[in-house]
Coordinates of C-alpha atoms in Angstrom, one line a residue:
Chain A
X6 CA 11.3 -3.0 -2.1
X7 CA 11.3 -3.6 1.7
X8 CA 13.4 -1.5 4.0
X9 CA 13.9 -1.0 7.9
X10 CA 10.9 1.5 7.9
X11 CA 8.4 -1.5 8.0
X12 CA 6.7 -0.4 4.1
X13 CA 6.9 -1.8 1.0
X14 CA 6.7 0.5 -2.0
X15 CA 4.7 -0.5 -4.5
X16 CA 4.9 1.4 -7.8
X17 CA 1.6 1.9 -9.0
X18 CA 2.2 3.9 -12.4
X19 CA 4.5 6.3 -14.1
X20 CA 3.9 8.8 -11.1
X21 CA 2.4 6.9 -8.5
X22 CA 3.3 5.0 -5.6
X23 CA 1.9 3.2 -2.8
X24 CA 3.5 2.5 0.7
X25 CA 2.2 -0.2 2.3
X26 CA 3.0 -1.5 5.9
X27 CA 2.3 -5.4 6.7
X28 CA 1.3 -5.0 10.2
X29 CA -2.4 -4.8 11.8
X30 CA -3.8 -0.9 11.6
X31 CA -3.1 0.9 15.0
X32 CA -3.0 4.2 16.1
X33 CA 0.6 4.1 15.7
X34 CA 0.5 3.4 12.5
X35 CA -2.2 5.9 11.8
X36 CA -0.1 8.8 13.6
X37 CA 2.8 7.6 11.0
X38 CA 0.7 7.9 8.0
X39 CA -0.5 11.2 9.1
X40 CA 2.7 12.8 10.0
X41 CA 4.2 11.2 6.6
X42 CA 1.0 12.6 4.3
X43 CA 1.4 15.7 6.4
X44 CA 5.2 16.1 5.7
X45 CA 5.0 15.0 1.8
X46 CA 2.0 17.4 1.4
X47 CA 4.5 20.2 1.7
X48 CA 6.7 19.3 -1.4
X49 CA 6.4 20.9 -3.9
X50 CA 6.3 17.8 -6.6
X51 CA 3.7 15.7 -4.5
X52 CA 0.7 16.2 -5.8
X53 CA -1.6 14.5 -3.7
X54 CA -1.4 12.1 -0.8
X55 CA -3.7 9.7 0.6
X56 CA -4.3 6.9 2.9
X57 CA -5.5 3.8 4.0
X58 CA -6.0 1.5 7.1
X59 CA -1.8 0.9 6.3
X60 CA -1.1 2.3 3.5
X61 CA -0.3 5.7 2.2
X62 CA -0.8 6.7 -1.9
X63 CA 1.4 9.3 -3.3
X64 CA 1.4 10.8 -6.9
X65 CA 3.5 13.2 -7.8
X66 CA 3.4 15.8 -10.4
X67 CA 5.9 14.1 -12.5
X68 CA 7.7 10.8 -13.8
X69 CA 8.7 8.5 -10.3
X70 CA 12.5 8.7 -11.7
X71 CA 14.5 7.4 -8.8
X72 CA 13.0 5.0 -6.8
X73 CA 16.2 5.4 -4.4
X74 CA 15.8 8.9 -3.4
X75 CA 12.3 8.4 -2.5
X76 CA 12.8 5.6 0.1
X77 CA 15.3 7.2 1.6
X78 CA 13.3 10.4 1.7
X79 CA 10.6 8.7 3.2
X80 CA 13.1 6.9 6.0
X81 CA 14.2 10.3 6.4
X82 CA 11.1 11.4 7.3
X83 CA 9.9 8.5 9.5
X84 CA 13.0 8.3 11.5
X85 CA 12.0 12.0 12.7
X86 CA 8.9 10.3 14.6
X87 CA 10.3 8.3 16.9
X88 CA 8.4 9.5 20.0
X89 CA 4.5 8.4 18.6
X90 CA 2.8 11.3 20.1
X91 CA -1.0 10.2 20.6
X92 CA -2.9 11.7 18.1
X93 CA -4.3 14.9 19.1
X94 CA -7.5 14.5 17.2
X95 CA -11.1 16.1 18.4
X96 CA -13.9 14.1 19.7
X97 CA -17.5 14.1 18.1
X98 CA -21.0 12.8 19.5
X99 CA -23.2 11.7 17.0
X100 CA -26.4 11.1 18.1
X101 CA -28.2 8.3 16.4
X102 CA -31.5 7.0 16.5
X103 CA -31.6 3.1 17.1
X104 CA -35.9 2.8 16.8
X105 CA -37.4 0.1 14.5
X106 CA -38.5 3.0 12.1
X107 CA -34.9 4.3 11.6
X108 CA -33.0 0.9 11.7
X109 CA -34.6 -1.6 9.2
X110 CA -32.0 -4.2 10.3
X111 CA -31.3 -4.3 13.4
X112 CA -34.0 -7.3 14.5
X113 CA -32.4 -9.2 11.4
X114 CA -28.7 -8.1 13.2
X115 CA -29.5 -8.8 16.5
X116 CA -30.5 -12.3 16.0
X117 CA -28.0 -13.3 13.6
X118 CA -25.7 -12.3 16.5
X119 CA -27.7 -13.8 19.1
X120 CA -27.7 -10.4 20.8
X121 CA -30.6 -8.9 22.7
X122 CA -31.6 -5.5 20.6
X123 CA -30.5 -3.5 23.6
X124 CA -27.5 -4.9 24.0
X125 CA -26.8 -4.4 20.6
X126 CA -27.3 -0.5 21.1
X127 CA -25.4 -0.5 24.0
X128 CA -22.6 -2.3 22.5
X129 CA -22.6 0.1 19.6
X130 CA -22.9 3.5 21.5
X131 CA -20.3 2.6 24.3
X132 CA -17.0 2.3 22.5
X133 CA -15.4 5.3 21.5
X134 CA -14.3 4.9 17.3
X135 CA -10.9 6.1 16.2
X136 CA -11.2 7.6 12.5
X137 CA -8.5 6.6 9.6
X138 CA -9.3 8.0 6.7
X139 CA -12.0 9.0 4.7
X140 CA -13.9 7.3 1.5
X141 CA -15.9 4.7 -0.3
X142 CA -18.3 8.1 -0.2
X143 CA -17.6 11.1 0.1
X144 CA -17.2 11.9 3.8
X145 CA -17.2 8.7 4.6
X146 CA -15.2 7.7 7.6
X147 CA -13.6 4.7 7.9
X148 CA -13.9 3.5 12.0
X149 CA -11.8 1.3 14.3
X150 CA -13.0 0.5 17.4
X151 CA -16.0 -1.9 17.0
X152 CA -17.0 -4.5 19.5
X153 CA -15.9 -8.2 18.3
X154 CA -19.4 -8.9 19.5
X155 CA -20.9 -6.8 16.7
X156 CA -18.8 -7.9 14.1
X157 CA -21.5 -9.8 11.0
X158 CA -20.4 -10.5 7.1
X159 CA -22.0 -8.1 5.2
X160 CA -25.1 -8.6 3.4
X161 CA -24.7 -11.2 0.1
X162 CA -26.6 -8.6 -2.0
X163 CA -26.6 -4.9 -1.9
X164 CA -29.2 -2.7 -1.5
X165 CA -29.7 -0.5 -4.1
X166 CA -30.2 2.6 -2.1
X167 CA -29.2 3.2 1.4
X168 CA -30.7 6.5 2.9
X169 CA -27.9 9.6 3.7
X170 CA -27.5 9.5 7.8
X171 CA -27.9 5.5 8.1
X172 CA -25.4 3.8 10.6
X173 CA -24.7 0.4 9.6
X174 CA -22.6 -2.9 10.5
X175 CA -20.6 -4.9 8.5
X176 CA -17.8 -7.0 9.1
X177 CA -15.9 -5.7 11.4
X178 CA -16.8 -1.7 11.0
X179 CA -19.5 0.5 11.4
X180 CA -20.0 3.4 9.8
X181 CA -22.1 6.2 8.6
X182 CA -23.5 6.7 5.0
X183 CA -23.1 10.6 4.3
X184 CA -25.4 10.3 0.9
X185 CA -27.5 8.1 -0.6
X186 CA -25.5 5.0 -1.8
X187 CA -26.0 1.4 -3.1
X188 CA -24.8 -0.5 0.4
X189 CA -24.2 -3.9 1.5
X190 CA -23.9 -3.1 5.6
X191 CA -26.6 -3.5 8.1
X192 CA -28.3 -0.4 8.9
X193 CA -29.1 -0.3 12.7
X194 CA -29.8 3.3 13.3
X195 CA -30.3 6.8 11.5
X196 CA -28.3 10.4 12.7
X197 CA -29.5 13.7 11.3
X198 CA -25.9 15.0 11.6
X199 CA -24.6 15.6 8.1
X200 CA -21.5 14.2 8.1
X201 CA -20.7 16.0 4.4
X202 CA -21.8 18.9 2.3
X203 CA -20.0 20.1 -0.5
X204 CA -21.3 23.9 -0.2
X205 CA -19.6 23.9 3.4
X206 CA -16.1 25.4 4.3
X207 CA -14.8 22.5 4.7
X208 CA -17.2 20.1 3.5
X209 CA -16.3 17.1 5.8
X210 CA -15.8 18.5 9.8
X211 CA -14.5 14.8 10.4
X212 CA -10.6 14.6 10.3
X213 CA -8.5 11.3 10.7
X214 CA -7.3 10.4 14.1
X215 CA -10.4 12.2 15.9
X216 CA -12.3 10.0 17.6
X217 CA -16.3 9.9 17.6
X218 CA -18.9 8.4 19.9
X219 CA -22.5 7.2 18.9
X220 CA -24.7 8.4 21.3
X221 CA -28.4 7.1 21.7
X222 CA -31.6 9.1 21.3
X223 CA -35.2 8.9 20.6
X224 CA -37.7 9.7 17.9
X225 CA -38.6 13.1 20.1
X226 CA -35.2 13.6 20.3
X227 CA -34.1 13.2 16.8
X228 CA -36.7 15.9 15.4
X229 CA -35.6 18.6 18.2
X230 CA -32.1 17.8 16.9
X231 CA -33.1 18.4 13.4
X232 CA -34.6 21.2 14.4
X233 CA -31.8 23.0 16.0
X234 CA -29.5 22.0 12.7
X235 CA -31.9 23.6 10.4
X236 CA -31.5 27.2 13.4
X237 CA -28.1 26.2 13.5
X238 CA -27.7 25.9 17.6
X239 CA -26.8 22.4 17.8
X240 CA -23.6 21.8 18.6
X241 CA -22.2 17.8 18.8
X242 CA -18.3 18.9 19.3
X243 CA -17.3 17.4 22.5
Chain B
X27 CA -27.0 29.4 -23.9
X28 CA -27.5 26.5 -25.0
X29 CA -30.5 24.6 -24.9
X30 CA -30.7 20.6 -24.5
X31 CA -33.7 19.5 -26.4
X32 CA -32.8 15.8 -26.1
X33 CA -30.5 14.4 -23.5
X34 CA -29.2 11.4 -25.4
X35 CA -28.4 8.4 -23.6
X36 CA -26.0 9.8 -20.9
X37 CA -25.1 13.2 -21.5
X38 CA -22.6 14.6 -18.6
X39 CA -20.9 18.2 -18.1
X40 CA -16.6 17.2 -17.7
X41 CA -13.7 19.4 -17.1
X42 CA -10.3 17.6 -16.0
X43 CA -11.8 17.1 -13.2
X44 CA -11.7 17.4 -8.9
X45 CA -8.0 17.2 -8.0
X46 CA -7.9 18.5 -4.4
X47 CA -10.6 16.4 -2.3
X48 CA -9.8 12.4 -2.8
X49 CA -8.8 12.6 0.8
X50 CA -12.4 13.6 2.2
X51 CA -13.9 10.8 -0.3
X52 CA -14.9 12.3 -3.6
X53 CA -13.7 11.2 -6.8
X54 CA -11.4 12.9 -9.2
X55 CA -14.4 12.8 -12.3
X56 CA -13.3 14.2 -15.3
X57 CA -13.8 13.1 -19.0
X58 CA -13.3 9.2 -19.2
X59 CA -11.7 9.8 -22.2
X60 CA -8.6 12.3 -21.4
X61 CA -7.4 12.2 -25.1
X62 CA -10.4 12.8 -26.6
X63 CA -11.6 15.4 -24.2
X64 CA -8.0 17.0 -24.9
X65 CA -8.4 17.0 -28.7
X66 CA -12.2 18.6 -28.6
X67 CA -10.7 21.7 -26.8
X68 CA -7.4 21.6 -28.0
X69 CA -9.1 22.2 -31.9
X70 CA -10.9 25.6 -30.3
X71 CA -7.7 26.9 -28.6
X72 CA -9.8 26.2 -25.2
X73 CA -7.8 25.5 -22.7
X74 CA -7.2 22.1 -21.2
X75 CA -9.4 22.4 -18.1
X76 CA -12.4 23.8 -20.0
X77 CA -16.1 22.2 -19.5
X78 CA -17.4 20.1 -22.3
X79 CA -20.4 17.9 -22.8
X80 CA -19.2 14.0 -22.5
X81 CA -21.9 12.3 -24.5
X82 CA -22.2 8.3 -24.0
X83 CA -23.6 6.0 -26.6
X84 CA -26.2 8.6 -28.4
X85 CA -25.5 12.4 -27.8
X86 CA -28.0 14.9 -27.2
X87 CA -30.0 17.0 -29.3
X88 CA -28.8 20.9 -28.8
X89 CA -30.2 24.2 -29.9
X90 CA -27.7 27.4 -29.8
X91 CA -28.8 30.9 -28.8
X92 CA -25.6 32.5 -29.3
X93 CA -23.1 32.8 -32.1
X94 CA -19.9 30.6 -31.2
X95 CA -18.0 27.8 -32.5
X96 CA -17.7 23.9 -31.7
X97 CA -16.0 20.7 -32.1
X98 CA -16.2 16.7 -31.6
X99 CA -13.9 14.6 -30.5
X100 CA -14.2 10.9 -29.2
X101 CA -16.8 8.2 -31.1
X102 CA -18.5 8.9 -33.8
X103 CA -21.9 9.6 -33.7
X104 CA -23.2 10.8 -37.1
X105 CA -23.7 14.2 -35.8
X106 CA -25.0 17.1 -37.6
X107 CA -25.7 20.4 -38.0
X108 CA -28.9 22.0 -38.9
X109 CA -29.4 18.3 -41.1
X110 CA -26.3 18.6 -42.4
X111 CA -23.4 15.8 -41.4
X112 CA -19.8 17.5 -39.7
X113 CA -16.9 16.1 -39.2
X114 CA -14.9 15.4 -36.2
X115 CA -11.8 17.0 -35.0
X116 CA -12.8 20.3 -37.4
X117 CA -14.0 23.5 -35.9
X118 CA -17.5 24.9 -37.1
X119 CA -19.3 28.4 -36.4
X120 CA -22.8 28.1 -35.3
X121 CA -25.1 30.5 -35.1
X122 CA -28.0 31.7 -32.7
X123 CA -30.9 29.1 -33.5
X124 CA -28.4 26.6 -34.8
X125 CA -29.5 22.7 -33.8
X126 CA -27.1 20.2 -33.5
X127 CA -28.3 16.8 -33.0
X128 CA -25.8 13.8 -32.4
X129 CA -26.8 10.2 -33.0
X130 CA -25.7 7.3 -31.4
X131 CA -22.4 6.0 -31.7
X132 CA -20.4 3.8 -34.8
X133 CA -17.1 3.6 -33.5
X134 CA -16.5 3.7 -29.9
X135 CA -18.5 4.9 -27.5
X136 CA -18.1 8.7 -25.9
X137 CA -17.9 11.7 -27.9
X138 CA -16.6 15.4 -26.8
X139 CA -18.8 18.2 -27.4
X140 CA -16.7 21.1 -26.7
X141 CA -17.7 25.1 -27.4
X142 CA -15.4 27.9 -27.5
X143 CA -15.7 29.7 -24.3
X144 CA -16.7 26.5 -22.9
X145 CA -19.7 25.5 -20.4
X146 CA -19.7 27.9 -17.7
X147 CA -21.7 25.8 -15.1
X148 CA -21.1 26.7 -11.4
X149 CA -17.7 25.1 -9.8
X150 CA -18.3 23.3 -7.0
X151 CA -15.2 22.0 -4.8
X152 CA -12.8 23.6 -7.9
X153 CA -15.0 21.4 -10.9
X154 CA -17.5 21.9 -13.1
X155 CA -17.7 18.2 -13.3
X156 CA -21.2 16.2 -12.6
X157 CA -20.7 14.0 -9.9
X158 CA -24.3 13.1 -7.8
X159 CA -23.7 14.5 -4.0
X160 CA -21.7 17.0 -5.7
X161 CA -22.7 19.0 -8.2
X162 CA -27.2 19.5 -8.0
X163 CA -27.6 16.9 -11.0
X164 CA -25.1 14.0 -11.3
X165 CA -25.5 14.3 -15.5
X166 CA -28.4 15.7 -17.7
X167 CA -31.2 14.6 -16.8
X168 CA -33.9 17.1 -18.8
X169 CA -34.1 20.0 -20.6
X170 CA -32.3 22.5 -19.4
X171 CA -30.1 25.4 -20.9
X172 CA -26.3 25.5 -19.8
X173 CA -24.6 28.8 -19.4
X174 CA -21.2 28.9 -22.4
X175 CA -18.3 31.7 -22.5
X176 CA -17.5 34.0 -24.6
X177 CA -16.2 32.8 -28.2
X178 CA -12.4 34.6 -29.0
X179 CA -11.9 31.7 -31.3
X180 CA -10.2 32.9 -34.8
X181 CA -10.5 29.6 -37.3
X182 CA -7.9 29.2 -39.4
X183 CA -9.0 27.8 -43.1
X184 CA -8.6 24.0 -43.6
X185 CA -7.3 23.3 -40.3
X186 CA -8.6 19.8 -38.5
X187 CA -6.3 18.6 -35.9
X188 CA -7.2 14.2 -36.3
X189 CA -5.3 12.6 -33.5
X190 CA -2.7 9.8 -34.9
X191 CA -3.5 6.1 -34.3
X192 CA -6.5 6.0 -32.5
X193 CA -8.2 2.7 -32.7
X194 CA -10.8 1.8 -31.0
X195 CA -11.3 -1.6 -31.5
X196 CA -7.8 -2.5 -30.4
X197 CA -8.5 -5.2 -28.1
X198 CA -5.3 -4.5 -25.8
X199 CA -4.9 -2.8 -22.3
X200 CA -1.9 -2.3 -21.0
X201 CA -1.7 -3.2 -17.5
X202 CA 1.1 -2.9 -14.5
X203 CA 1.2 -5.5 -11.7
X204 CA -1.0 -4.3 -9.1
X205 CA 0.1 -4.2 -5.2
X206 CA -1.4 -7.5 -4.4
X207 CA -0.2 -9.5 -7.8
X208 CA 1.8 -11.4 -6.4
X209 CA -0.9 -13.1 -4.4
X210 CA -2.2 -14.7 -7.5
X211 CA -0.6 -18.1 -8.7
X212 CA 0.5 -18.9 -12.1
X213 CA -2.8 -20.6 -13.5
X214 CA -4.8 -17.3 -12.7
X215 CA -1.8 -15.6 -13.7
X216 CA -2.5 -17.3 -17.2
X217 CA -5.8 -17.0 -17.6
X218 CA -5.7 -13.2 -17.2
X219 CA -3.1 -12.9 -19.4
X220 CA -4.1 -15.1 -22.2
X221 CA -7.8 -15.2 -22.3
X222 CA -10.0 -12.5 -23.9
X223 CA -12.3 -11.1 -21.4
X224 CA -15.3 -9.8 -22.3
X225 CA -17.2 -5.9 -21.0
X226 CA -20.0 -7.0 -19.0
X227 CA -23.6 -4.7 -19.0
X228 CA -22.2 -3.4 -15.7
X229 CA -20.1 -0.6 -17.0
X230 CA -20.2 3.2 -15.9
X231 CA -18.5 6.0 -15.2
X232 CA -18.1 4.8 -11.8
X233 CA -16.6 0.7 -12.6
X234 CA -16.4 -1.8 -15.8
X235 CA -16.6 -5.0 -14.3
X236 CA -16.1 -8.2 -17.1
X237 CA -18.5 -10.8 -18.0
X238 CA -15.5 -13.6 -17.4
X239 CA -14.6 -14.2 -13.5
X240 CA -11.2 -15.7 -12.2
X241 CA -11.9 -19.1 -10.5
X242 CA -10.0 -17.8 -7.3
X243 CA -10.5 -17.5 -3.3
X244 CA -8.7 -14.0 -2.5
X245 CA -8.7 -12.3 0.7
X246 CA -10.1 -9.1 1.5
X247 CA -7.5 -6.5 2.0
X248 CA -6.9 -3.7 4.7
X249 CA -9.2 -1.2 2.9
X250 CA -6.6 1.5 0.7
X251 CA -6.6 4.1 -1.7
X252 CA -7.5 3.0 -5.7
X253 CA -7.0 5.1 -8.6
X254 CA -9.1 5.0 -11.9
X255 CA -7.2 2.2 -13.7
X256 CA -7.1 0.3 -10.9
X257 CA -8.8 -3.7 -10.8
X258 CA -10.1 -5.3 -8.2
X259 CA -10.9 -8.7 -8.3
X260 CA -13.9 -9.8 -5.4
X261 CA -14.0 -12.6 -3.7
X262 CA -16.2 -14.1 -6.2
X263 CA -13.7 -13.2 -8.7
X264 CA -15.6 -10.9 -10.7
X265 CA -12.8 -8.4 -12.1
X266 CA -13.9 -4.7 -11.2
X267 CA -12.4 -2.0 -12.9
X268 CA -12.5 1.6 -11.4
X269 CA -13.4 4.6 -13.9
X270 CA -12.9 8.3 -13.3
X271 CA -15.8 8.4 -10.8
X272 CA -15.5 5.5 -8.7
X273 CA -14.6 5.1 -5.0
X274 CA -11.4 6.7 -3.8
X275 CA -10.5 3.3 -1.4
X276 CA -11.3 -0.3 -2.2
X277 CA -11.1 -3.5 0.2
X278 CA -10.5 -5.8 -2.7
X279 CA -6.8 -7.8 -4.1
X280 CA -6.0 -4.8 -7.1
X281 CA -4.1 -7.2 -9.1
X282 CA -3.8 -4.8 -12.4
X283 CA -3.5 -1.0 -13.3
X284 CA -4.2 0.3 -16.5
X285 CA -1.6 2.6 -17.9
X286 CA -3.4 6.4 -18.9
X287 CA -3.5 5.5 -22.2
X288 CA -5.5 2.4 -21.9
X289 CA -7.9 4.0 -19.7
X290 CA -8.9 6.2 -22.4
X291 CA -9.2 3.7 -24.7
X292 CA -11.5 1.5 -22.2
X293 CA -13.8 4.1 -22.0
X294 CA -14.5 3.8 -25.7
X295 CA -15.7 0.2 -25.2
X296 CA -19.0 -0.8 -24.2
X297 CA -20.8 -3.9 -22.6
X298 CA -19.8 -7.4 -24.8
X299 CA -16.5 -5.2 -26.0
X300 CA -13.9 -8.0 -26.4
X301 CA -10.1 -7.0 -24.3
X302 CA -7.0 -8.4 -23.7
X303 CA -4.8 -7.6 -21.4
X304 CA -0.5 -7.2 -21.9
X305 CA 1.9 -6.8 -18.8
X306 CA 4.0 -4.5 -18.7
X307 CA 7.0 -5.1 -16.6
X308 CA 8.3 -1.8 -16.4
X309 CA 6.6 1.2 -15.4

């Protein structure tokens, strides 16, 4: 079912549904998705919400009945955004160590790409990275932003175990494992920042729509920064 | 108390499951088996959300240091008590020093170990269920003893509760056209529909993925959300199913979901497990 909002619902079972929008992931898309999951989250027979680079889940407490009244509550809703405000999302820096020690593949990288090592860093840790959701892992945060230069297939065969804290390549995202995980991406750096704990209130400080920024340090560095996590006077909000 | 002598193959502690966090990345968990899991605490008068051992291909070995009673639910695993055989579906007392051992499983493939009271593990994010990252141990991985409730269960003589028409060697899952479907064409349409597919070794609580691939070249999709029941197909066109503790998002075609019902019965299957699967065109 298409309709003038751009989606196509997709029924996925007897209470699910998926929206999806055929058009390249942007912020203005991303600011639609969030005001929509924001919007549904408040009725009372929407269970849960989620979304993706264009799409948006939504399962609802009971049988999908009438298809109908759905689409047009969701055109309701839409047509109330008109003026795309930009997303008022915070701004992180996550340090991230780019030495040999910390980034068992970034020679490999970097001459696959026919890119100096340094100019692979700096290519990395100047953009600023828009977040859209969350997942593969939990905490995991999916990133737009990533310099064409940098983009590489990822590898043909997964590792078994990528380390918590690795920042990897692959395709065209980067990314940040927040636990130990089978991984296929190349891992060019490491950050002490935990990105996710399940004993914290909440356990995942990243939101979509904030934005982050990888920011360069060394070995020293790195161990002073783990130092003040462990005291607890680090602070990497921007 | 109660005290895991043995582990068994791969013993896990399951409530329904972690509704409320999919959005920050962590899976719902949860029994595999919904029906099962159901019936097991159902038999007790537990209620639905109560914490039970999920016991995969040969259960655990258990010693009881408290009065209480239990039930099984699920595969059948030649369990018994103190050397003697029980039944499934049937409510037994046990008693302080009580040992029940489980073997490994006839007819399907995950039983439910359920105890009045129920396993009264520490919740974390609103679950009792094992997920690694999550909870401090992803299943059981040694001896350990496990906290249980209080029993206020009052049996009533000769009642067994035996759930109607379960079989677990019905080859059939009942799948709905997935969102990308369409992108198939009629030949891979056919072969998925007619051919018998077969459980490959790689199956978890995480992802099934079948022996058989699809001779296909699919595109990689804008990365969004997937459900348990949902299959993938890679590029390779290895068929990937997800299970109650896979990934929350998936890059891949999803060309099929599995209704509920034939998610529980997948879960009952096990590595060279023959399925078919039947489109349903309505939802």
């Amino acid at each position: 079912m298409e309709n003038k909002s751009g989606y196509k619902i997709n029924i996925i079972n007897q209470d699910t549904f998926l929206l999806d929008w055929n058009e390249k992931p942007s912020e203005i898309l991303l600011s639609k998705l969030l005001f929509l999951r924001k919007t549904l989250e408040k009725k009372p027979e929407v269970l849960l919400c989620r979304i993706g680079y264009r799409s948006l889940l939504i399962q609802l407490n009971k049988k999908i009945k009438n298809l109908e009244y759905w689409n047009q509550y969701f055109n309701k809703i839409l047509s109330k955004i008109e003026k795309h405000k930009k997303l008022q999302g915070k701004k992180w820096i996550i340090p991230v160590c780019y030495e040999n020690n910390f980034a068992p593949d970034i020679i490999k990288l970097s001459k696959a790409l026919k890119l100096d090592v340094n100019e692979l860093i700096h290519l990395h840790s100047k953009n600023t990275y828009k977040v859209y959701f969350i997942g593969f892992l939990p905490g995991f945060p999916y990133l737009s932003g990533l310099d064409p230069r940098l983009h590489y297939q990822r590898k043909a065969k997964p590792k078994l175990n990528v380390p918590k804290g690795s920042v990897a390549i692959g395709g065209k995202q980067t990314g940040i494992y927040t636990t130990d995980s089978p991984g296929g991406w190349h891992i060019i750096g490491f950050t002490p920042i935990s990105l996710f704990n399940p004993k914290t209130s909440p356990p995942c400080f990243i939101k979509p729509g904030d934005t982050i920024c990888f920011q360069k340090i060394d070995s020293n560095s790195l161990k002073d920064i783990e130092i003040g996590l462990q005291r607890g006077d680090y602070n990497f909000f921007k | 108390m109660i005290e895991i002598i043995r582990r068994g193959i791969y013993t896990s502690i399951q409530d329904a499951g972690r509704f409320n966090y999919q959005n920050i990345g962590v899976p719902i968990s949860g029994p595999m088996d919904q029906q099962a899991f159901g019936i097991a605490n159902q038999i007790l008068n537990n209620a639905y959300n109560t914490a039970v051992l999920e016991c995969s291909f040969m259960g655990p070995k258990i010693k009881f240091h408290k009065n209480t009673y239990i039930s099984i639910a699920g595969a059948e695993m030649n369990t018994e008590l103190n050397g003697e055989k029980i039944k499934s579906y049937t409510p037994y007392k046990v008693n302080e020093g009580d040992i029940l051992s489980m073997g490994t499983s006839q007819y399907g493939c995950r039983t439910y170990l359920s105890i009045s009271g129920g396993i009264k593990t520490e919740k974390v994010l609103g679950s009792r269920s094992q997920f690694k990252g999550i909870t401090s141990e992803g299943n059981i991985t040694k001896k350990v003893l496990i906290p249980i409730g209080k029993s206020d269960f009052i049996p009533k003589v000769g009642v067994s509760l035996k759930p109607i028409n379960i079989d677990y060697e019905n080859e059939i899952l009942e799948v709905y056209p997935g969102p990308e479907f369409k992108i198939l064409d009629n030949t891979q349409k056919k072969i998925l529909l007619e051919n018998i597919h077969h459980i490959s070794s790689l199956n978890n609580r995480m992802a099934f993925r079948l022996e058989e691939k699809l001779i296909c070249k699919l595109p990689e999709i804008w990365t969004s959300p997937v459900i348990p029941g949902t299959i993938q197909c890679t590029p390779d066109g290895s068929l990937i199913i997800i299970m109650r503790d896979g990934q929350v998002t998936g890059g891949y075609p999803r060309i099929f979901q599995l209704n509920k019902r034939s998610i529980n019965l997948l879960s009952q299957k096990t590595t060279q497990s023959p399925i078919r699967f039947k489109l349903l065109s309505k939802v």
